[in-house]
Short mmCIF file of C-alpha atoms (C1' of nucleotides) in Angstrom, two decimals:
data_model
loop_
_atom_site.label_atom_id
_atom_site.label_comp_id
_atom_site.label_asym_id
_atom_site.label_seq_id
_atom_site.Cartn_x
_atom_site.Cartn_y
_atom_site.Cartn_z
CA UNK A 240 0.00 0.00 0.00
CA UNK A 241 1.69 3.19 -1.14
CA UNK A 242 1.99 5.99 1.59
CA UNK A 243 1.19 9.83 0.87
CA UNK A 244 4.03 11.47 0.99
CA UNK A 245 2.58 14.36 2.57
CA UNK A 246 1.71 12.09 5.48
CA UNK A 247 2.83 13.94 8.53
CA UNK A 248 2.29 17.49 7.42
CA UNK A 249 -1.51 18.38 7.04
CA UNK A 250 -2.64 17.63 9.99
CA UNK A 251 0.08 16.53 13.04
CA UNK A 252 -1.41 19.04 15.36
CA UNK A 253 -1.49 18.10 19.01
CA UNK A 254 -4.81 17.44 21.04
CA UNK A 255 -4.61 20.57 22.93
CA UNK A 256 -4.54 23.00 19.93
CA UNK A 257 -7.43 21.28 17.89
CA UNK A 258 -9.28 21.57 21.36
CA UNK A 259 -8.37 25.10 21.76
CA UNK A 260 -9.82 26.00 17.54
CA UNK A 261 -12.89 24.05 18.47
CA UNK A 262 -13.99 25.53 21.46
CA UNK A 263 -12.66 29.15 19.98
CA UNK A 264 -14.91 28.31 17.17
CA UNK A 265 -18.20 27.12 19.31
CA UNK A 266 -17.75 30.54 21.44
CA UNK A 267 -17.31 32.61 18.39
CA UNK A 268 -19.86 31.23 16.06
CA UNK A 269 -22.38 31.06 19.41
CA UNK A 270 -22.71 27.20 19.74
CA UNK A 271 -21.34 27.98 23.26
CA UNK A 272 -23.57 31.00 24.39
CA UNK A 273 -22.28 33.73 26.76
CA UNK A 274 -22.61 32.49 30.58
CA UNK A 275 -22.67 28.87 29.91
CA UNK A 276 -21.02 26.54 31.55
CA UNK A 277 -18.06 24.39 30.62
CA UNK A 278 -17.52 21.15 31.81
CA UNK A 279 -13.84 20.23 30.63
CA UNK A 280 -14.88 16.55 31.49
CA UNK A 281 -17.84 17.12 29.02
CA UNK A 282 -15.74 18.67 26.42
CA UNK A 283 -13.05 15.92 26.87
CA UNK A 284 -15.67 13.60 26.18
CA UNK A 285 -17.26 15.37 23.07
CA UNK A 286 -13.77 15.51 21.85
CA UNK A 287 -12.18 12.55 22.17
CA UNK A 288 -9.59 13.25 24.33
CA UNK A 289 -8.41 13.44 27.89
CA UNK A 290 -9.48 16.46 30.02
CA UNK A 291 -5.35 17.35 30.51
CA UNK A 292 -5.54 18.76 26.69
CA UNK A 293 -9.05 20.32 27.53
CA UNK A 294 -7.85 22.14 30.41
CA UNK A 295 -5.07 23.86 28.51
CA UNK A 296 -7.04 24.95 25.43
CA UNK A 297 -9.79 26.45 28.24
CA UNK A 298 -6.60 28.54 29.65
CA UNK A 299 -5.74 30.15 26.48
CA UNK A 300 -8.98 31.09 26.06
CA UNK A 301 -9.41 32.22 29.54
CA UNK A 302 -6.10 34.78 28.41
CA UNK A 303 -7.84 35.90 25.11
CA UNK A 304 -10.80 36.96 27.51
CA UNK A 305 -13.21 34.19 25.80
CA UNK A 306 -13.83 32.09 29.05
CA UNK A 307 -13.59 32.82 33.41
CA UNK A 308 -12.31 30.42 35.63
CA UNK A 309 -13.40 30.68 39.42
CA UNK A 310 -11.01 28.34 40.72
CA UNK A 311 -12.43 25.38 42.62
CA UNK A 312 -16.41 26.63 41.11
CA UNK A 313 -16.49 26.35 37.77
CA UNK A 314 -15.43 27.41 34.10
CA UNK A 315 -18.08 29.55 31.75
CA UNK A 316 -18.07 31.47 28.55
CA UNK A 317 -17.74 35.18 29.12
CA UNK A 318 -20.52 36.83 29.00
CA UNK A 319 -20.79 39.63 25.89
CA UNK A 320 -22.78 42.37 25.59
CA UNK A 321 -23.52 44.07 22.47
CA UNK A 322 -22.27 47.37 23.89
CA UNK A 323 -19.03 45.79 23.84
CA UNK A 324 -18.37 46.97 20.60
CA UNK A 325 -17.35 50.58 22.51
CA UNK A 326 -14.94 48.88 24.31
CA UNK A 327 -13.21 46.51 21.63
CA UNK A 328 -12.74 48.88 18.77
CA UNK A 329 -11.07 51.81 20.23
CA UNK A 330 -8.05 49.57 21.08
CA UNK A 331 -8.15 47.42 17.92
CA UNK A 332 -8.47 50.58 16.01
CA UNK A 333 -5.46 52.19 17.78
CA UNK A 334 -3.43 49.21 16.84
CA UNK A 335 -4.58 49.13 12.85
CA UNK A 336 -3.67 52.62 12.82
CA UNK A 337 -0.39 52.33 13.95
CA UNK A 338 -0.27 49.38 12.00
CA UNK A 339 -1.01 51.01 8.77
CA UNK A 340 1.36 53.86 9.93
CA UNK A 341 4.01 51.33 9.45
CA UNK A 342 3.29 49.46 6.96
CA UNK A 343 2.89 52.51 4.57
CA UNK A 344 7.08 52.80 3.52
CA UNK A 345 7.59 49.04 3.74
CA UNK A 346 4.48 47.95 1.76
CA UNK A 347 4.69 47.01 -1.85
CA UNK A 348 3.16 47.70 -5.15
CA UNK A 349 2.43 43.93 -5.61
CA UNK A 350 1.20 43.73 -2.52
CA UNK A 351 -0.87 46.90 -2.80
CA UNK A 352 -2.42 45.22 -5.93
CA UNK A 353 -3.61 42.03 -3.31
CA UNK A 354 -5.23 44.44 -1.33
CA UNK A 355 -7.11 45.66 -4.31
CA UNK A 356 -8.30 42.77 -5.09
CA UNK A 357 -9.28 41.41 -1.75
CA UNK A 358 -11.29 44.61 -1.90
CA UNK A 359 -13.16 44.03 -4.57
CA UNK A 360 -14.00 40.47 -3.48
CA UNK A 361 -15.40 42.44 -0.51
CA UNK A 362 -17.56 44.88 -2.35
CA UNK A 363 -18.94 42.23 -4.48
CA UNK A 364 -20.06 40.10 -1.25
CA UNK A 365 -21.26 43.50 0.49
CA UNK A 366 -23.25 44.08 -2.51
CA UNK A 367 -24.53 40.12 -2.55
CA UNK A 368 -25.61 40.26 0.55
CA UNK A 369 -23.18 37.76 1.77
CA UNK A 370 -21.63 39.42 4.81
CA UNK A 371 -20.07 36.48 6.09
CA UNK A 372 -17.79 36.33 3.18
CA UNK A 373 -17.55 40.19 3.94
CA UNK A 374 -16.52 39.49 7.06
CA UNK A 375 -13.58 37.14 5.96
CA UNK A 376 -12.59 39.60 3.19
CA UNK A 377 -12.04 42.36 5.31
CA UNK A 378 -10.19 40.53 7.84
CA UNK A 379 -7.98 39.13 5.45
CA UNK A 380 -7.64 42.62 4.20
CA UNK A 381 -6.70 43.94 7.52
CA UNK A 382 -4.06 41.55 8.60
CA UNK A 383 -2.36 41.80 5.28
CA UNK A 384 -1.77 45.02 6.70
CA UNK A 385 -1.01 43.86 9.79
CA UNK A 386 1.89 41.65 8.25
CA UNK A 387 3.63 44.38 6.47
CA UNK A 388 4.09 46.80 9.80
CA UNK A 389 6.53 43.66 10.46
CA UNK A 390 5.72 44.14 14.27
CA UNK A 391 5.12 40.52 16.28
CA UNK A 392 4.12 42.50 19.22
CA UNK A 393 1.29 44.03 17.36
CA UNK A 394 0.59 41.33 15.36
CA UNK A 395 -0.28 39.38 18.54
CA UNK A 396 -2.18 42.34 20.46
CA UNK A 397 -4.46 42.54 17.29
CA UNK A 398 -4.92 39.10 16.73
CA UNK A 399 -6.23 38.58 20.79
CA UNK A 400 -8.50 41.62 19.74
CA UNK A 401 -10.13 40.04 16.60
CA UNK A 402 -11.61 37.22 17.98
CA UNK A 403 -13.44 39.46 20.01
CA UNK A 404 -14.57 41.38 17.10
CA UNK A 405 -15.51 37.85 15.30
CA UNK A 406 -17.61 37.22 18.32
CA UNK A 407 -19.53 40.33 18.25
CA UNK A 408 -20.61 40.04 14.25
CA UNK A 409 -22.10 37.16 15.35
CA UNK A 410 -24.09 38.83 17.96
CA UNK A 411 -25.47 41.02 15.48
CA UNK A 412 -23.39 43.81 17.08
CA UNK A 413 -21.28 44.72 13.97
CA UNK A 414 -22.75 45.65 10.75
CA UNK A 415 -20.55 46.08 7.78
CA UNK A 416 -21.67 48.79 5.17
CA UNK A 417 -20.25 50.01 2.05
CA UNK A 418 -18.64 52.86 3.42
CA UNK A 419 -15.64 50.61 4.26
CA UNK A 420 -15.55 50.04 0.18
CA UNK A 421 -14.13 53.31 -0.24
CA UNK A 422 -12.49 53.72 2.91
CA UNK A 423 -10.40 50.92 2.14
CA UNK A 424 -9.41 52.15 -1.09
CA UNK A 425 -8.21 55.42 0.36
CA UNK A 426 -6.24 53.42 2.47
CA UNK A 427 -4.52 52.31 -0.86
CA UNK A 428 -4.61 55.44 -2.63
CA UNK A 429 -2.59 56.86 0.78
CA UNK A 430 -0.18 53.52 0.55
CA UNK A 431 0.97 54.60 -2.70
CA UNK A 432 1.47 58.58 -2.05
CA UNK A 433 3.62 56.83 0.95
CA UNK A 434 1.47 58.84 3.31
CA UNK A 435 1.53 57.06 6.77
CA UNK A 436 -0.66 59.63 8.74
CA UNK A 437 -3.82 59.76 6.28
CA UNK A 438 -3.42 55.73 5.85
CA UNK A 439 -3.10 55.77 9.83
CA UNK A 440 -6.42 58.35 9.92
CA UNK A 441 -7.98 55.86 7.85
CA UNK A 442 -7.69 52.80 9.62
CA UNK A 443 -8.83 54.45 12.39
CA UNK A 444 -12.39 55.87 11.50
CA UNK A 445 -12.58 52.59 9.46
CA UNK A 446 -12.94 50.94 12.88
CA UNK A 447 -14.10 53.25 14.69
CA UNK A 448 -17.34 54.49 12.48
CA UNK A 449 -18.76 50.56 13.12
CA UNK A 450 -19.40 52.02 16.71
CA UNK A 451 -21.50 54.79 15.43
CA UNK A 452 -23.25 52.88 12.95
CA UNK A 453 -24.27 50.70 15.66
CA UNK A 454 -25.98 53.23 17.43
CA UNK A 455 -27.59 54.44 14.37
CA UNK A 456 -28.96 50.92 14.09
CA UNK A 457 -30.27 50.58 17.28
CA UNK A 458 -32.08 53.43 17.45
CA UNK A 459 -34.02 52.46 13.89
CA UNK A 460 -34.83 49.54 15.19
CA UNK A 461 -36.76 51.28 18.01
CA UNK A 462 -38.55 53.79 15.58
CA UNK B 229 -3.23 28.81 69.78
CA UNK B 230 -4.64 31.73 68.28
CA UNK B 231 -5.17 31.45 65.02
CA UNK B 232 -4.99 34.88 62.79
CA UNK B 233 -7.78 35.33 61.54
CA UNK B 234 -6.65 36.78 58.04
CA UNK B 235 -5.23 33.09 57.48
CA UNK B 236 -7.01 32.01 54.53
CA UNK B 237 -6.77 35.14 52.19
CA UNK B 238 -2.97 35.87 51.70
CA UNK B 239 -1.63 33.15 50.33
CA UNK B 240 -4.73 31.26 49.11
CA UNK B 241 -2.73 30.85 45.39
CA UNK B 242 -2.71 27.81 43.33
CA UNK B 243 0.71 25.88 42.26
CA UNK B 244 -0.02 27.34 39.14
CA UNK B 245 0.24 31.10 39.61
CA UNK B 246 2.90 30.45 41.98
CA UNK B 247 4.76 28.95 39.50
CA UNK B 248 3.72 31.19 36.96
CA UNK B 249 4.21 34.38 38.89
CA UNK B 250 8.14 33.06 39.95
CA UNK B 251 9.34 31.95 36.34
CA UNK B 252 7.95 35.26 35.18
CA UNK B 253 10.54 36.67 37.64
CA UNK B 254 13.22 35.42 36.69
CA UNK B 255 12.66 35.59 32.63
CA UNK B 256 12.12 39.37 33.65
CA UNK B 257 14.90 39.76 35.93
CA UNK B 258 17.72 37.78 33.97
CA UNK B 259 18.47 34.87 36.21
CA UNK B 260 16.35 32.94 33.15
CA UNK B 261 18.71 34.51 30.26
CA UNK B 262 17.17 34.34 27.01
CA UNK B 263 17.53 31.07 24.94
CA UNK B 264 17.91 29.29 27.88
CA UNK B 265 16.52 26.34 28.21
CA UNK B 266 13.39 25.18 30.33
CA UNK B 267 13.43 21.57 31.58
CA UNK B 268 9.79 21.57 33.26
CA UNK B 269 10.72 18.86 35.61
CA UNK B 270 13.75 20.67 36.79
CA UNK B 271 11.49 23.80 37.62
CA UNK B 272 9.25 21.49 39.15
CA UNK B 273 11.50 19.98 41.11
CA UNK B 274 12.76 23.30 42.36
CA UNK B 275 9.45 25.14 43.05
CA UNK B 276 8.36 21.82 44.87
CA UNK B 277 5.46 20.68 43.12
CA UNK B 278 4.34 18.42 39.86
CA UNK B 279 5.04 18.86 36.23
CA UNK B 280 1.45 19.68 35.31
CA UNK B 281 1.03 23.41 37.06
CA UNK B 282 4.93 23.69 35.58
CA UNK B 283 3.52 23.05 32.34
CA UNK B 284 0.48 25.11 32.63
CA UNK B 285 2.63 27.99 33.82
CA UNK B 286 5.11 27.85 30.72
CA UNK B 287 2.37 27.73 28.25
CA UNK B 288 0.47 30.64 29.77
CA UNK B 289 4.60 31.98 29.80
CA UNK B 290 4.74 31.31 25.57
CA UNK B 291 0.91 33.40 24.89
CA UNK B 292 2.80 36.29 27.04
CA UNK B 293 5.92 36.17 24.74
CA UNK B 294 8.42 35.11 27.19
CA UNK B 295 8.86 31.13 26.43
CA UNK B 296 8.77 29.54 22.98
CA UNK B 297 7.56 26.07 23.07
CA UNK B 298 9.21 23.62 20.25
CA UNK B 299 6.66 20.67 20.47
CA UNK B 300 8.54 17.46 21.12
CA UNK B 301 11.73 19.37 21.59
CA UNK B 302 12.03 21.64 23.91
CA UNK B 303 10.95 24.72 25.99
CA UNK B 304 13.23 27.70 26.36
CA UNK B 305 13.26 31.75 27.01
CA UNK B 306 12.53 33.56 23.97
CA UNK B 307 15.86 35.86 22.90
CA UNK B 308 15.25 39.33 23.39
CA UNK B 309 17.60 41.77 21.34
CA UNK B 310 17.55 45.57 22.61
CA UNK B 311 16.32 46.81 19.63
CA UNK B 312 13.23 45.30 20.29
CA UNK B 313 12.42 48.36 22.67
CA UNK B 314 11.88 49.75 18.85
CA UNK B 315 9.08 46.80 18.70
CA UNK B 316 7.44 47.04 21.57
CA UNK B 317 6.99 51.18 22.52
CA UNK B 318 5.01 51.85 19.13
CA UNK B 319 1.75 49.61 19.98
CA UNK B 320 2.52 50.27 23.99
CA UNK B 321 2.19 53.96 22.95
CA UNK B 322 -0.42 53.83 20.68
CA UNK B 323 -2.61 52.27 23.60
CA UNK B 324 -1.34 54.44 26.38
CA UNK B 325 -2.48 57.17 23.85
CA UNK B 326 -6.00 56.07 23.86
CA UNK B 327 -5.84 55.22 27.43
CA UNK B 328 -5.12 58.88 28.16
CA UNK B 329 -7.70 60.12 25.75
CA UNK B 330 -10.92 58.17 27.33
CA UNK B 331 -9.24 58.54 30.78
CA UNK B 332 -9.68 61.95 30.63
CA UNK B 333 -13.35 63.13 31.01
CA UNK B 334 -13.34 60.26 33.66
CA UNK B 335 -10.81 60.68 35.77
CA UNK B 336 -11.65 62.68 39.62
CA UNK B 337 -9.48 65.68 40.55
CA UNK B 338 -8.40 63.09 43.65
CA UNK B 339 -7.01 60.67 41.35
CA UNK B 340 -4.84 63.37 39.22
CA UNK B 341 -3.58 64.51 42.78
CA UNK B 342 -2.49 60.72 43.88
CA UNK B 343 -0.87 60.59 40.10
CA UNK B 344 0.74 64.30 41.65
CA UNK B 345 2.71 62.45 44.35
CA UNK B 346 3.63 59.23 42.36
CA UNK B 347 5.43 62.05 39.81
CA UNK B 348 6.84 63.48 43.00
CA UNK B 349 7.72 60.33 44.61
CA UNK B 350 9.43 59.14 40.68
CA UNK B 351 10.82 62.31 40.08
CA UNK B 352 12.59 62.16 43.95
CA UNK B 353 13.46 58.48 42.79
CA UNK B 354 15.63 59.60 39.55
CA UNK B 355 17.66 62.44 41.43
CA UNK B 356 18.52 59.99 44.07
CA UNK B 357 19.51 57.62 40.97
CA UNK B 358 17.37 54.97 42.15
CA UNK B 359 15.89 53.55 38.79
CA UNK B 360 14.46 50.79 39.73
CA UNK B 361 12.24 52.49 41.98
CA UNK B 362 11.66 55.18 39.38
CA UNK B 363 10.47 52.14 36.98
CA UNK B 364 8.02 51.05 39.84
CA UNK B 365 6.69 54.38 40.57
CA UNK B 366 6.57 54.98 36.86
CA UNK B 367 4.64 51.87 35.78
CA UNK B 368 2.06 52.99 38.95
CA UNK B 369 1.49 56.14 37.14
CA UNK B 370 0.55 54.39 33.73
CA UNK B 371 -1.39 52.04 35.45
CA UNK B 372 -3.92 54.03 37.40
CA UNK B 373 -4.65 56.18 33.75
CA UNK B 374 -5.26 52.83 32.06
CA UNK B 375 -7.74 51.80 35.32
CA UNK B 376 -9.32 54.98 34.82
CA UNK B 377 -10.00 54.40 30.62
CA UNK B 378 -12.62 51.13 32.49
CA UNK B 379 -11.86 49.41 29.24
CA UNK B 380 -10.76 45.44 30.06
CA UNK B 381 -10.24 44.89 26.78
CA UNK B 382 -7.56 48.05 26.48
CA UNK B 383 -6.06 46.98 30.12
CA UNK B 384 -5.34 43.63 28.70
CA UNK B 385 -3.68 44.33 26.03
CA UNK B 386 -1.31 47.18 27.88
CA UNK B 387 -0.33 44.06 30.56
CA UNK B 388 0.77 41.85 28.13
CA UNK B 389 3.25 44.29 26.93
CA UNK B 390 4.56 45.82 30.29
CA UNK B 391 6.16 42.13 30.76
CA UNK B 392 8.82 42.86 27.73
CA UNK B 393 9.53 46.41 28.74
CA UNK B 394 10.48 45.05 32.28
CA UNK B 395 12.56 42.88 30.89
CA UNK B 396 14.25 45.56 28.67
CA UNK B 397 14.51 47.32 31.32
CA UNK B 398 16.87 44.60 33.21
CA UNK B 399 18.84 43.95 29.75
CA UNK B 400 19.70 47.95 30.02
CA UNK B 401 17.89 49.21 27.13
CA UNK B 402 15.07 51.42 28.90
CA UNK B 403 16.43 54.56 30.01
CA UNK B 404 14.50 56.82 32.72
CA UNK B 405 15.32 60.25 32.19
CA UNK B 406 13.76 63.33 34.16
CA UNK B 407 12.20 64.41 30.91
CA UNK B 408 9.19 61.94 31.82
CA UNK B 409 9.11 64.11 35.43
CA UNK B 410 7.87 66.98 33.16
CA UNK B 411 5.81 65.36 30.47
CA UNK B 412 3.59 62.80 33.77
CA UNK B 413 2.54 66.83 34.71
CA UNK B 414 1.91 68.19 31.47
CA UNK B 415 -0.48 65.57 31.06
CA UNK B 416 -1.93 66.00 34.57
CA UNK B 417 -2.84 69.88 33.26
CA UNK B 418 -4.45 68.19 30.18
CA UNK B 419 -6.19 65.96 32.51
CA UNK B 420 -7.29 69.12 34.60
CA UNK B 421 -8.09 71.17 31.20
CA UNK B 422 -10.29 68.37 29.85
CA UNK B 423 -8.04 67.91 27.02
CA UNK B 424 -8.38 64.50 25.61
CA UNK B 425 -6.33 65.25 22.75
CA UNK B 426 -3.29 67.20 24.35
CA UNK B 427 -3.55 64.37 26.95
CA UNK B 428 -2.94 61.91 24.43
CA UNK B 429 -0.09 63.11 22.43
CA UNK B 430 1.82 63.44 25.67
CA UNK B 431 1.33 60.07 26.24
CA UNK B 432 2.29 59.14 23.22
CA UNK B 433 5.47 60.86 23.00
CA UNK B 434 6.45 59.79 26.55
CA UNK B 435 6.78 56.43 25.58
CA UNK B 436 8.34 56.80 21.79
CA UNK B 437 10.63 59.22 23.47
CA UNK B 438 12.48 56.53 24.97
CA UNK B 439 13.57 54.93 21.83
CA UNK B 440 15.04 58.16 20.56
CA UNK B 441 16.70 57.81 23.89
CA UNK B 442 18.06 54.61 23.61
CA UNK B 443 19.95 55.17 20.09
CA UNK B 444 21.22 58.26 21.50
CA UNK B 445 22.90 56.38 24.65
CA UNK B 446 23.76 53.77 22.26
CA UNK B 447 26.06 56.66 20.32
CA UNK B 448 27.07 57.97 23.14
CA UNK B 449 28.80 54.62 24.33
CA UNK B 450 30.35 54.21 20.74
CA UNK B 451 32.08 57.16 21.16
"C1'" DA C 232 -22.86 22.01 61.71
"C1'" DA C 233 -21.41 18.36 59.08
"C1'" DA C 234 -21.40 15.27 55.49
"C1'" DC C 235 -22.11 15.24 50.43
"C1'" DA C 236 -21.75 16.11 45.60
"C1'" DT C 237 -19.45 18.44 42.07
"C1'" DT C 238 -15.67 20.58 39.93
"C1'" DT C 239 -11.25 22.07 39.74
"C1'" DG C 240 -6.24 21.32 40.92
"C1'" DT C 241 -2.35 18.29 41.14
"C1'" DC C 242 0.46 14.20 40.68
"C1'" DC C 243 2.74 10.73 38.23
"C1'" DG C 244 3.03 7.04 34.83
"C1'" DT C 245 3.20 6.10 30.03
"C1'" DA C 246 3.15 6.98 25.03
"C1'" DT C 247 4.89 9.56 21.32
"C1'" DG C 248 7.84 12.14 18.92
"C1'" DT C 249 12.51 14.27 17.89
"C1'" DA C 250 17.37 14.65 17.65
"C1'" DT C 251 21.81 12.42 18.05
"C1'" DA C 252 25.31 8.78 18.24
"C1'" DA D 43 19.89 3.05 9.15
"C1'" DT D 44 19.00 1.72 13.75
"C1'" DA D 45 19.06 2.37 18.27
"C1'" DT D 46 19.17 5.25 22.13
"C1'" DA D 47 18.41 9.12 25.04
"C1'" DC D 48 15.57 12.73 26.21
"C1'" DA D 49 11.73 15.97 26.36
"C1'" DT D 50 7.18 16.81 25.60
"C1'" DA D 51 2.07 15.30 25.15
"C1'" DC D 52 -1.45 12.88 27.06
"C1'" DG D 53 -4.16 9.99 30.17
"C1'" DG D 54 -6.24 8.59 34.39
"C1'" DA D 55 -6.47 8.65 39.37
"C1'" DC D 56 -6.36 11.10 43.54
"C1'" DA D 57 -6.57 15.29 46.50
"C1'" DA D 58 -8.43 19.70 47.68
"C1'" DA D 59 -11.71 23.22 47.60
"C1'" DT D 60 -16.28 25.08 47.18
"C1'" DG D 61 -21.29 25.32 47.64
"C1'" DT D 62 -25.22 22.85 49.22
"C1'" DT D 63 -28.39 19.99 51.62
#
DNA sequence: AAACATTTGTCCGTATGTATA
DNA sequence: ATATACATACGGACAAATGTT
């Protein structure tokens, strides 16, 4: 019987880190709601696995803010409110602006051309309807960005944000509009005059203008 | 025998943050030098308990930036160059930015005049040439602004940088200088003015300042 | 007040994987 | 290439702590 030669490679990841993208995906896409609890023998058993794996995945989430543990009680998902939003995007937006600051002299044409087109596959799933794929556009989008302001230290302060932010869209508390259509192509437009403070500007009301359309949306929805 | 009746509370830790709390320590403080490596049943052995809150610790220790973890190989302290103070004081500053700016219209006239005597008590600490203090009293200062921002999500992310610029600070490349004395009250006026903007900058520069500060010291001591 | 039930915290043995001789 | 040494990854059992009946 003739063995794959790309055996060992797709997927030798350990117990602990496919527990850890599991429960980070039940908590994100809502499967495990806000306050409930979590049972790490449970989850072992769901899983497959022993409860030592279980245990570690439910600390790193416990550090990105996704789950509390009251020692000796009990483990539950954090609770979220919608309001949140206020809270999440100031930071994340203080980060994307710095990280476009940086990016701006080190980015390049070809991979200013990416961004264009990840921008259009955005726009054309904004005006589809499909904001889920608008979702994964823009993030993509964003951490391209990311990348280029070669920082790990922001790179990992952003990332801890954007599972927050992930959450969130799916409580119905972000709402993507074509605003962000143009905005990001200002962003570009500023990229190539190699003008870090209006690509820095940018970033920043692109994140931050979510909060106010928020608001806006709430209050229609009580007219 | 009388027993004190504050027993439980002080020391009511788990192995765990013990362990977690001491190897943090010493990454910070040197007597872990980077690349060195972590044999988890060594540490164990030497903080007197099991592998398992050893383990926990170190992984907790890798999400912070302070361990790498080489599955299957080995555990060690991640190298830290000084130039990584060029790294690490962009996002810090960008967020210490913000946390000045929504600090401001919250923050009491009592809490600017505690933030009064922690500038008096750091500025006291430089003249006498006692950095280390200065560092504490200096990270006290920062901290209470941040506390008064009441954004989790903001404070989180400031933490899990203030880790690496301790340790820069122990592998000599953060450099108190009394400039800071002057800049911690021109943002107390801000703070007093209601100037979220002003208050911001300063905060801003305080921080970036330091790098300036560093390459400077590093010419000096080349010639 | 005390025993109980539940859940987390810890220990240690074993399996698995990697690097080196 | 095989074997060997070593470190991590995982499993399962026990201990400790908490809240409750």
């Amino acid at each position: 019987m003739p063995i794959p030669s790309n055996y060992s490679s797709p997927t030798r990841v350990s117990a602990k880190k496919r527990a850890f993208a599991q429960i980070q995906e039940w908590i994100i896409d809502g499967t495990l709601q806000p306050k409930e609890k979590l049972n790490d023998a449970e989850l072992a058993q769901a899983l497959g696995v022993s409860r030592t794996p279980i245990r570690e995945a439910l600390q790193l989430l416990n550090v990105q803010g996704l789950v509390e543990m009251f020692p000796g009680v009990g483990t539950q998902v954090t609770s979220v409110k919608k309001e949140d939003i206020t809270k999440i995007l100031p930071p994340l937006g203080a980060l994307e602006a710095l990280a476009a600051e940086l990016a701006t002299p080190l980015i390049t044409q070809d991979t200013i051309d990416t961004l264009r087109e990840i921008n259009s596959a955005f726009a054309r799933a904004i005006k589809k309807g499909d904001f889920y794929s608008a979702l994964k556009q823009d993030e993509k989008f964003h951490n391209i960005i990311v990348e280029n302001a070669q920082n790990q230290y922001l790179a990992n302060s952003v990332s801890n944000l954007q599972a927050h932010v992930l959450r969130l869209y799916f409580h119905q508390s972000i709402i993507l509009t074509d605003t962000s259509i143009d905005e990001h192509e200002s962003m570009l437009k500023a990229f190539e005059n190699r003008d870090p403070e209006t690509a820095a500007k940018i970033a920043r009301t692109n994140w931050l203008r979510a909060i106010d359309e928020f608001y806006a949306e709430q209050k229609d929805s009580r007219e």
